[in-house]
PDB file of C-alpha atoms in Angstrom:
ATOM      1  CA  MET A   1      14.351 -34.913  60.112  1.00  0.00           C
ATOM      2  CA  LEU A   2      17.410 -37.032  60.872  1.00  0.00           C
ATOM      3  CA  ASN A   3      18.163 -37.155  64.662  1.00  0.00           C
ATOM      4  CA  ARG A   4      15.235 -34.810  65.339  1.00  0.00           C
ATOM      5  CA  ASN A   5      12.690 -37.032  66.957  1.00  0.00           C
ATOM      6  CA  LYS A   6      12.136 -35.497  70.416  1.00  0.00           C
ATOM      7  CA  LEU A   7       8.982 -33.400  70.448  1.00  0.00           C
ATOM      8  CA  PHE A   8       7.809 -30.903  73.048  1.00  0.00           C
ATOM      9  CA  PHE A   9       4.237 -29.591  72.685  1.00  0.00           C
ATOM     10  CA  TYR A  10       3.413 -26.123  73.966  1.00  0.00           C
ATOM     11  CA  TYR A  11      -0.318 -25.602  74.468  1.00  0.00           C
ATOM     12  CA  GLN A  12      -3.019 -24.578  76.916  1.00  0.00           C
ATOM     13  CA  HIS A  13      -3.851 -27.539  79.108  1.00  0.00           C
ATOM     14  CA  GLU A  14      -7.577 -27.619  78.553  1.00  0.00           C
ATOM     15  CA  ASP A  15      -9.530 -30.896  78.625  1.00  0.00           C
ATOM     16  CA  GLU A  16     -11.062 -30.401  75.194  1.00  0.00           C
ATOM     17  CA  LEU A  17      -7.706 -29.613  73.549  1.00  0.00           C
ATOM     18  CA  ILE A  18      -5.947 -32.474  75.313  1.00  0.00           C
ATOM     19  CA  GLU A  19      -8.608 -34.855  73.959  1.00  0.00           C
ATOM     20  CA  LYS A  20      -7.898 -33.627  70.424  1.00  0.00           C
ATOM     21  CA  LEU A  21      -4.176 -33.910  70.919  1.00  0.00           C
ATOM     22  CA  THR A  22      -4.130 -37.488  72.255  1.00  0.00           C
ATOM     23  CA  PRO A  23      -4.465 -39.101  68.790  1.00  0.00           C
ATOM     24  CA  LEU A  24      -1.643 -36.867  67.542  1.00  0.00           C
ATOM     25  CA  PHE A  25       0.586 -37.940  70.440  1.00  0.00           C
ATOM     26  CA  ASP A  26      -0.219 -41.579  69.673  1.00  0.00           C
ATOM     27  CA  LEU A  27       0.468 -41.231  65.986  1.00  0.00           C
ATOM     28  CA  ALA A  28       3.759 -39.439  66.647  1.00  0.00           C
ATOM     29  CA  ARG A  29       4.924 -42.260  68.980  1.00  0.00           C
ATOM     30  CA  GLU A  30       3.904 -44.876  66.410  1.00  0.00           C
ATOM     31  CA  ASN A  31       6.148 -43.167  63.859  1.00  0.00           C
ATOM     32  CA  GLY A  32       9.233 -43.118  66.053  1.00  0.00           C
ATOM     33  CA  PHE A  33       8.910 -39.726  67.733  1.00  0.00           C
ATOM     34  CA  GLU A  34       9.404 -39.302  71.485  1.00  0.00           C
ATOM     35  CA  ILE A  35       7.266 -36.753  73.349  1.00  0.00           C
ATOM     36  CA  VAL A  36       9.230 -35.100  76.168  1.00  0.00           C
ATOM     37  CA  GLN A  37       7.879 -33.136  79.120  1.00  0.00           C
ATOM     38  CA  ASN A  38      10.728 -30.618  79.340  1.00  0.00           C
ATOM     39  CA  HIS A  39      11.406 -28.344  76.413  1.00  0.00           C
ATOM     40  CA  GLN A  40      15.137 -28.472  77.144  1.00  0.00           C
ATOM     41  CA  ASP A  41      15.131 -32.146  76.155  1.00  0.00           C
ATOM     42  CA  ALA A  42      13.431 -31.496  72.823  1.00  0.00           C
ATOM     43  CA  ASN A  43      14.884 -30.810  69.399  1.00  0.00           C
ATOM     44  CA  ILE A  44      11.491 -29.901  67.899  1.00  0.00           C
ATOM     45  CA  ILE A  45       9.112 -27.603  69.756  1.00  0.00           C
ATOM     46  CA  ILE A  46       5.522 -27.527  68.494  1.00  0.00           C
ATOM     47  CA  SER A  47       3.016 -24.904  69.554  1.00  0.00           C
ATOM     48  CA  VAL A  48      -0.710 -25.548  69.312  1.00  0.00           C
ATOM     49  CA  GLY A  49      -3.054 -22.595  68.979  1.00  0.00           C
ATOM     50  CA  GLY A  50      -2.058 -20.160  66.247  1.00  0.00           C
ATOM     51  CA  ASP A  51       0.456 -17.369  65.881  1.00  0.00           C
ATOM     52  CA  GLY A  52      -0.043 -15.980  69.390  1.00  0.00           C
ATOM     53  CA  MET A  53       0.712 -19.347  70.919  1.00  0.00           C
ATOM     54  CA  PHE A  54       3.746 -19.745  68.644  1.00  0.00           C
ATOM     55  CA  LEU A  55       5.167 -16.440  69.909  1.00  0.00           C
ATOM     56  CA  GLN A  56       4.592 -17.572  73.463  1.00  0.00           C
ATOM     57  CA  SER A  57       6.276 -20.927  72.810  1.00  0.00           C
ATOM     58  CA  VAL A  58       9.367 -19.252  71.477  1.00  0.00           C
ATOM     59  CA  ARG A  59       9.530 -16.798  74.415  1.00  0.00           C
ATOM     60  CA  LYS A  60       8.797 -19.345  77.139  1.00  0.00           C
ATOM     61  CA  THR A  61      11.376 -21.765  75.799  1.00  0.00           C
ATOM     62  CA  GLY A  62      14.098 -19.159  75.624  1.00  0.00           C
ATOM     63  CA  PHE A  63      14.457 -18.396  71.910  1.00  0.00           C
ATOM     64  CA  ARG A  64      16.396 -21.620  71.402  1.00  0.00           C
ATOM     65  CA  GLU A  65      18.675 -21.829  68.366  1.00  0.00           C
ATOM     66  CA  ASP A  66      19.520 -25.511  68.817  1.00  0.00           C
ATOM     67  CA  CYS A  67      16.065 -26.764  67.887  1.00  0.00           C
ATOM     68  CA  LEU A  68      13.328 -26.346  65.329  1.00  0.00           C
ATOM     69  CA  TYR A  69       9.962 -24.689  66.020  1.00  0.00           C
ATOM     70  CA  SER A  70       6.698 -25.523  64.367  1.00  0.00           C
ATOM     71  CA  GLY A  71       3.107 -24.284  64.782  1.00  0.00           C
ATOM     72  CA  ILE A  72      -0.332 -25.939  64.583  1.00  0.00           C
ATOM     73  CA  THR A  73      -3.576 -24.029  64.243  1.00  0.00           C
ATOM     74  CA  THR A  74      -6.686 -25.432  65.904  1.00  0.00           C
ATOM     75  CA  SER A  75      -9.370 -24.109  63.600  1.00  0.00           C
ATOM     76  CA  LYS A  76     -10.011 -24.983  59.905  1.00  0.00           C
ATOM     77  CA  ASN A  77     -10.592 -21.298  59.097  1.00  0.00           C
ATOM     78  CA  GLU A  78      -7.553 -20.074  60.973  1.00  0.00           C
ATOM     79  CA  SER A  79      -4.486 -19.156  58.945  1.00  0.00           C
ATOM     80  CA  GLY A  80      -1.141 -18.460  60.558  1.00  0.00           C
ATOM     81  CA  LEU A  81       2.012 -16.807  59.337  1.00  0.00           C
ATOM     82  CA  TYR A  82       4.028 -18.977  61.739  1.00  0.00           C
ATOM     83  CA  CYS A  83       1.942 -22.127  61.497  1.00  0.00           C
ATOM     84  CA  ASP A  84       2.240 -24.669  58.662  1.00  0.00           C
ATOM     85  CA  PHE A  85      -0.136 -27.325  60.029  1.00  0.00           C
ATOM     86  CA  ASN A  86      -3.693 -27.705  61.235  1.00  0.00           C
ATOM     87  CA  LEU A  87      -4.834 -29.928  64.124  1.00  0.00           C
ATOM     88  CA  ASP A  88      -7.688 -31.428  62.107  1.00  0.00           C
ATOM     89  CA  HIS A  89      -5.096 -32.850  59.692  1.00  0.00           C
ATOM     90  CA  PHE A  90      -2.485 -34.058  62.156  1.00  0.00           C
ATOM     91  CA  ASP A  91      -1.918 -37.252  60.165  1.00  0.00           C
ATOM     92  CA  GLU A  92      -0.777 -35.136  57.229  1.00  0.00           C
ATOM     93  CA  MET A  93       1.595 -33.285  59.559  1.00  0.00           C
ATOM     94  CA  VAL A  94       3.223 -36.459  60.822  1.00  0.00           C
ATOM     95  CA  HIS A  95       3.472 -37.859  57.286  1.00  0.00           C
ATOM     96  CA  SER A  96       5.044 -34.635  56.071  1.00  0.00           C
ATOM     97  CA  MET A  97       7.602 -34.611  58.844  1.00  0.00           C
ATOM     98  CA  MET A  98       8.512 -38.214  58.072  1.00  0.00           C
ATOM     99  CA  HIS A  99       8.436 -38.367  54.284  1.00  0.00           C
ATOM    100  CA  GLU A 100       8.010 -34.998  52.510  1.00  0.00           C
ATOM    101  CA  ALA A 101      10.615 -32.432  51.593  1.00  0.00           C
ATOM    102  CA  LEU A 102      10.870 -30.024  54.459  1.00  0.00           C
ATOM    103  CA  GLU A 103      12.892 -26.861  54.587  1.00  0.00           C
ATOM    104  CA  VAL A 104      14.168 -24.805  57.504  1.00  0.00           C
ATOM    105  CA  ARG A 105      13.348 -21.122  57.424  1.00  0.00           C
ATOM    106  CA  ARG A 106      15.192 -18.659  59.644  1.00  0.00           C
ATOM    107  CA  PHE A 107      13.363 -15.740  61.187  1.00  0.00           C
ATOM    108  CA  PRO A 108      15.290 -12.664  62.376  1.00  0.00           C
ATOM    109  CA  VAL A 109      15.023 -11.523  65.990  1.00  0.00           C
ATOM    110  CA  ILE A 110      15.515  -8.064  67.506  1.00  0.00           C
ATOM    111  CA  GLU A 111      17.117  -7.418  70.858  1.00  0.00           C
ATOM    112  CA  ALA A 112      15.925  -4.584  73.097  1.00  0.00           C
ATOM    113  CA  ASN A 113      18.088  -3.257  75.922  1.00  0.00           C
ATOM    114  CA  ILE A 114      16.154  -1.368  78.590  1.00  0.00           C
ATOM    115  CA  ASN A 115      17.920   1.415  80.544  1.00  0.00           C
ATOM    116  CA  ASN A 116      21.260  -0.260  79.700  1.00  0.00           C
ATOM    117  CA  GLU A 117      20.351  -2.918  82.248  1.00  0.00           C
ATOM    118  CA  SER A 118      18.102  -5.703  80.922  1.00  0.00           C
ATOM    119  CA  SER A 119      17.830  -7.208  77.444  1.00  0.00           C
ATOM    120  CA  PHE A 120      14.894  -8.953  75.830  1.00  0.00           C
ATOM    121  CA  TYR A 121      14.321 -10.642  72.490  1.00  0.00           C
ATOM    122  CA  CYS A 122      11.395 -10.070  70.107  1.00  0.00           C
ATOM    123  CA  LEU A 123      10.311 -12.241  67.234  1.00  0.00           C
ATOM    124  CA  ASN A 124       7.405 -10.031  66.202  1.00  0.00           C
ATOM    125  CA  GLU A 125       7.706  -6.476  67.560  1.00  0.00           C
ATOM    126  CA  LEU A 126       8.513  -4.135  70.384  1.00  0.00           C
ATOM    127  CA  SER A 127       6.032  -1.352  71.127  1.00  0.00           C
ATOM    128  CA  MET A 128       6.208   1.646  73.454  1.00  0.00           C
ATOM    129  CA  ARG A 129       2.925   3.331  74.305  1.00  0.00           C
ATOM    130  CA  SER A 130       1.652   5.832  76.864  1.00  0.00           C
ATOM    131  CA  THR A 131      -0.233   4.544  79.862  1.00  0.00           C
ATOM    132  CA  LEU A 132      -1.748   7.953  80.533  1.00  0.00           C
ATOM    133  CA  ILE A 133      -4.416   9.923  78.647  1.00  0.00           C
ATOM    134  CA  LYS A 134      -1.728  12.086  77.122  1.00  0.00           C
ATOM    135  CA  THR A 135       0.867  11.727  74.427  1.00  0.00           C
ATOM    136  CA  ILE A 136       4.341  10.357  74.953  1.00  0.00           C
ATOM    137  CA  GLU A 137       7.524  12.130  73.852  1.00  0.00           C
ATOM    138  CA  ILE A 138      10.497  10.103  72.567  1.00  0.00           C
ATOM    139  CA  ASP A 139      13.789  11.347  71.176  1.00  0.00           C
ATOM    140  CA  VAL A 140      14.865   8.996  68.368  1.00  0.00           C
ATOM    141  CA  PHE A 141      18.530   8.359  67.629  1.00  0.00           C
ATOM    142  CA  ILE A 142      19.962   6.252  64.810  1.00  0.00           C
ATOM    143  CA  ASP A 143      23.570   5.129  65.413  1.00  0.00           C
ATOM    144  CA  ASP A 144      23.792   7.795  68.181  1.00  0.00           C
ATOM    145  CA  ILE A 145      22.797  10.518  65.750  1.00  0.00           C
ATOM    146  CA  PRO A 146      19.631  12.536  66.644  1.00  0.00           C
ATOM    147  CA  PHE A 147      16.970  11.757  64.073  1.00  0.00           C
ATOM    148  CA  GLU A 148      13.632  13.126  65.275  1.00  0.00           C
ATOM    149  CA  SER A 149      11.613  14.126  68.316  1.00  0.00           C
ATOM    150  CA  PHE A 150       8.431  12.098  68.367  1.00  0.00           C
ATOM    151  CA  ARG A 151       5.252  12.989  70.187  1.00  0.00           C
ATOM    152  CA  GLY A 152       2.165  10.843  69.892  1.00  0.00           C
ATOM    153  CA  ASP A 153       0.645   7.616  71.147  1.00  0.00           C
ATOM    154  CA  GLY A 154       3.785   5.560  70.723  1.00  0.00           C
ATOM    155  CA  LEU A 155       6.206   3.732  68.402  1.00  0.00           C
ATOM    156  CA  ILE A 156       6.441   0.186  67.093  1.00  0.00           C
ATOM    157  CA  VAL A 157       9.708  -1.569  66.134  1.00  0.00           C
ATOM    158  CA  ALA A 158       8.959  -4.660  64.062  1.00  0.00           C
ATOM    159  CA  THR A 159      10.932  -7.549  62.673  1.00  0.00           C
ATOM    160  CA  PRO A 160      10.268  -8.565  59.039  1.00  0.00           C
ATOM    161  CA  THR A 161       7.931 -11.374  60.168  1.00  0.00           C
ATOM    162  CA  GLY A 162       6.338  -9.008  62.669  1.00  0.00           C
ATOM    163  CA  SER A 163       5.681  -6.506  59.865  1.00  0.00           C
ATOM    164  CA  THR A 164       2.400  -8.251  59.089  1.00  0.00           C
ATOM    165  CA  GLY A 165       1.014  -7.669  62.595  1.00  0.00           C
ATOM    166  CA  TYR A 166       0.607  -4.489  64.645  1.00  0.00           C
ATOM    167  CA  ASN A 167       2.978  -2.764  62.250  1.00  0.00           C
ATOM    168  CA  LYS A 168       0.761  -3.445  59.203  1.00  0.00           C
ATOM    169  CA  SER A 169      -2.313  -2.098  61.031  1.00  0.00           C
ATOM    170  CA  THR A 170      -0.514   1.273  61.233  1.00  0.00           C
ATOM    171  CA  LYS A 171       0.179   1.272  57.470  1.00  0.00           C
ATOM    172  CA  GLY A 172       3.712  -0.022  57.838  1.00  0.00           C
ATOM    173  CA  ALA A 173       5.274  -2.012  55.015  1.00  0.00           C
ATOM    174  CA  VAL A 174       5.260  -5.835  54.822  1.00  0.00           C
ATOM    175  CA  VAL A 175       8.886  -6.884  54.692  1.00  0.00           C
ATOM    176  CA  ASP A 176      10.523 -10.028  53.334  1.00  0.00           C
ATOM    177  CA  PRO A 177      12.063 -11.976  56.237  1.00  0.00           C
ATOM    178  CA  LYS A 178      15.120 -12.711  54.123  1.00  0.00           C
ATOM    179  CA  LEU A 179      16.079  -9.053  54.566  1.00  0.00           C
ATOM    180  CA  PRO A 180      18.141  -8.507  57.762  1.00  0.00           C
ATOM    181  CA  CYS A 181      16.386  -5.379  58.997  1.00  0.00           C
ATOM    182  CA  PHE A 182      13.761  -3.901  61.312  1.00  0.00           C
ATOM    183  CA  GLN A 183      11.046  -1.313  60.848  1.00  0.00           C
ATOM    184  CA  VAL A 184       9.914   1.689  62.904  1.00  0.00           C
ATOM    185  CA  SER A 185       6.275   2.834  62.679  1.00  0.00           C
ATOM    186  CA  GLU A 186       4.446   5.674  64.393  1.00  0.00           C
ATOM    187  CA  LEU A 187       1.244   5.611  66.423  1.00  0.00           C
ATOM    188  CA  ALA A 188      -0.751   8.850  65.912  1.00  0.00           C
ATOM    189  CA  SER A 189       2.197  11.225  65.742  1.00  0.00           C
ATOM    190  CA  ILE A 190       1.766  14.985  66.257  1.00  0.00           C
ATOM    191  CA  ASN A 191       3.319  17.124  63.525  1.00  0.00           C
ATOM    192  CA  SER A 192       3.375  20.854  64.328  1.00  0.00           C
ATOM    193  CA  ASN A 193       5.747  23.761  64.579  1.00  0.00           C
ATOM    194  CA  ARG A 194       7.164  22.252  67.742  1.00  0.00           C
ATOM    195  CA  TYR A 195       7.221  18.537  66.892  1.00  0.00           C
ATOM    196  CA  ARG A 196       8.222  17.164  63.561  1.00  0.00           C
ATOM    197  CA  THR A 197       8.579  13.501  62.601  1.00  0.00           C
ATOM    198  CA  LEU A 198       9.095  11.651  59.360  1.00  0.00           C
ATOM    199  CA  GLY A 199       5.384  10.795  59.366  1.00  0.00           C
ATOM    200  CA  SER A 200       5.868   7.359  57.803  1.00  0.00           C
ATOM    201  CA  SER A 201       7.430   4.036  58.617  1.00  0.00           C
ATOM    202  CA  PHE A 202      11.148   3.604  57.969  1.00  0.00           C
ATOM    203  CA  ILE A 203      13.290   0.529  57.666  1.00  0.00           C
ATOM    204  CA  LEU A 204      16.750   0.209  59.198  1.00  0.00           C
ATOM    205  CA  SER A 205      19.548  -2.123  58.171  1.00  0.00           C
ATOM    206  CA  GLY A 206      20.478  -4.847  60.587  1.00  0.00           C
ATOM    207  CA  ASP A 207      23.783  -3.027  61.155  1.00  0.00           C
ATOM    208  CA  ARG A 208      21.991  -0.017  62.653  1.00  0.00           C
ATOM    209  CA  THR A 209      21.288   0.762  66.320  1.00  0.00           C
ATOM    210  CA  LEU A 210      18.012   2.471  67.206  1.00  0.00           C
ATOM    211  CA  ASP A 211      17.946   4.362  70.510  1.00  0.00           C
ATOM    212  CA  LEU A 212      14.604   5.534  71.898  1.00  0.00           C
ATOM    213  CA  GLN A 213      15.100   8.083  74.694  1.00  0.00           C
ATOM    214  CA  LEU A 214      11.934   8.682  76.700  1.00  0.00           C
ATOM    215  CA  VAL A 215      11.516  12.315  77.682  1.00  0.00           C
ATOM    216  CA  GLN A 216      10.818  12.408  81.431  1.00  0.00           C
ATOM    217  CA  ASP A 217       7.761  14.652  81.599  1.00  0.00           C
ATOM    218  CA  GLY A 218       5.519  12.701  83.984  1.00  0.00           C
ATOM    219  CA  ASN A 219       4.859   9.953  81.425  1.00  0.00           C
ATOM    220  CA  ASP A 220       7.725   7.843  82.681  1.00  0.00           C
ATOM    221  CA  TYR A 221       5.858   4.535  82.977  1.00  0.00           C
ATOM    222  CA  PRO A 222       4.926   3.566  79.416  1.00  0.00           C
ATOM    223  CA  ILE A 223       3.590   0.171  78.341  1.00  0.00           C
ATOM    224  CA  LEU A 224       6.451  -1.697  76.792  1.00  0.00           C
ATOM    225  CA  GLY A 225       5.165  -4.537  74.693  1.00  0.00           C
ATOM    226  CA  ILE A 226       7.453  -7.434  73.764  1.00  0.00           C
ATOM    227  CA  ASP A 227       5.674  -9.533  71.146  1.00  0.00           C
ATOM    228  CA  ASN A 228       2.333 -10.296  72.861  1.00  0.00           C
ATOM    229  CA  GLU A 229       3.446  -9.541  76.423  1.00  0.00           C
ATOM    230  CA  ALA A 230       3.676  -6.331  78.441  1.00  0.00           C
ATOM    231  CA  LEU A 231       6.851  -5.963  80.503  1.00  0.00           C
ATOM    232  CA  PRO A 232       6.376  -4.920  84.142  1.00  0.00           C
ATOM    233  CA  ILE A 233       9.186  -2.332  84.018  1.00  0.00           C
ATOM    234  CA  ARG A 234       8.775   1.112  85.589  1.00  0.00           C
ATOM    235  CA  ASN A 235      10.636   4.329  84.976  1.00  0.00           C
ATOM    236  CA  ILE A 236      11.867   3.503  81.479  1.00  0.00           C
ATOM    237  CA  ARG A 237      14.470   6.003  80.313  1.00  0.00           C
ATOM    238  CA  SER A 238      15.854   4.413  77.145  1.00  0.00           C
ATOM    239  CA  VAL A 239      15.368   1.418  74.869  1.00  0.00           C
ATOM    240  CA  LYS A 240      18.150   0.445  72.483  1.00  0.00           C
ATOM    241  CA  VAL A 241      17.200  -1.882  69.646  1.00  0.00           C
ATOM    242  CA  ASN A 242      19.495  -3.960  67.462  1.00  0.00           C
ATOM    243  CA  LEU A 243      19.010  -6.878  65.101  1.00  0.00           C
ATOM    244  CA  SER A 244      20.223  -9.860  67.096  1.00  0.00           C
ATOM    245  CA  ASP A 245      22.566 -12.510  65.861  1.00  0.00           C
ATOM    246  CA  LYS A 246      19.908 -14.992  67.001  1.00  0.00           C
ATOM    247  CA  VAL A 247      17.549 -16.586  64.506  1.00  0.00           C
ATOM    248  CA  ILE A 248      14.527 -18.787  65.106  1.00  0.00           C
ATOM    249  CA  LYS A 249      14.549 -21.870  62.916  1.00  0.00           C
ATOM    250  CA  THR A 250      11.143 -23.178  61.893  1.00  0.00           C
ATOM    251  CA  ILE A 251       9.918 -26.171  59.880  1.00  0.00           C
ATOM    252  CA  LYS A 252       8.589 -25.127  56.503  1.00  0.00           C
ATOM    253  CA  LEU A 253       6.713 -27.196  53.943  1.00  0.00           C
ATOM    254  CA  LYS A 254       8.461 -26.877  50.608  1.00  0.00           C
ATOM    255  CA  ASN A 255       5.540 -25.225  48.812  1.00  0.00           C
ATOM    256  CA  ASN A 256       4.513 -22.890  51.608  1.00  0.00           C
ATOM    257  CA  SER A 257       6.675 -19.795  51.381  1.00  0.00           C
ATOM    258  CA  TYR A 258       6.309 -16.629  53.479  1.00  0.00           C
ATOM    259  CA  TRP A 259       4.648 -14.768  50.610  1.00  0.00           C
ATOM    260  CA  GLU A 260       2.235 -17.608  49.951  1.00  0.00           C
ATOM    261  CA  ARG A 261       1.235 -17.290  53.626  1.00  0.00           C
ATOM    262  CA  VAL A 262       0.822 -13.546  53.284  1.00  0.00           C
ATOM    263  CA  LYS A 263      -1.368 -14.018  50.250  1.00  0.00           C
ATOM    264  CA  ARG A 264      -3.485 -16.651  52.007  1.00  0.00           C
ATOM    265  CA  THR A 265      -3.906 -14.477  55.074  1.00  0.00           C
ATOM    266  CA  PHE A 266      -4.632 -11.071  53.565  1.00  0.00           C
ATOM    267  CA  LEU A 267      -5.700 -11.489  49.931  1.00  0.00           C
TER     268      LEU A 267
END
């Protein structure tokens, strides 16, 4: 952890949580860490509150590549795929950061360009769903080549780490984050004489470009989910997705691999 001693904590400012965090702040200072109030001054950003809070911390601090991210869960029974530490054992966390063998894992990020105008990053997934009580129609292109015409409730595009979330609940595959790729999964697709889709998730290489063209049939205001936020964008016509050159670097305990986390969470 050489030269990485400036910590920024991202958490909900609730009295009960602040009371629990105060001993952690004190212990960190006693061990040579400085707690900063602006995330731009930090070289380690720590979220407190589980995977959802971790995603928020990455998004709200701008997907920084010049710092390390870490996550702390607040419940003994809570397991997190992004969180290595638990608030009830904060002394172990500080000791680990000071003395134990830590590794840096790199999580891939996808970039979504909306209507060729605005771009957003996703660490977990992008989802496009209908806001009306009717199906949504999307023409799917891979590298500008027409692939399928989808009609159903929506589509999910997930990163490897995001493959264990919304994607997994739709029977998508769990993907190793060391693979530079992203996955497309369907939500309640219609397969008939008129509409025909692959009917299963498919995984694209990081070199591919996925283009989702929304058919303008009155369902022009879908919900576009970016990780755990909905974007307030109206009249969406197209979403182009690529694997970004960005990566999110996180602190990893040596004996706590991605697949050990998957096993602990689901098995």
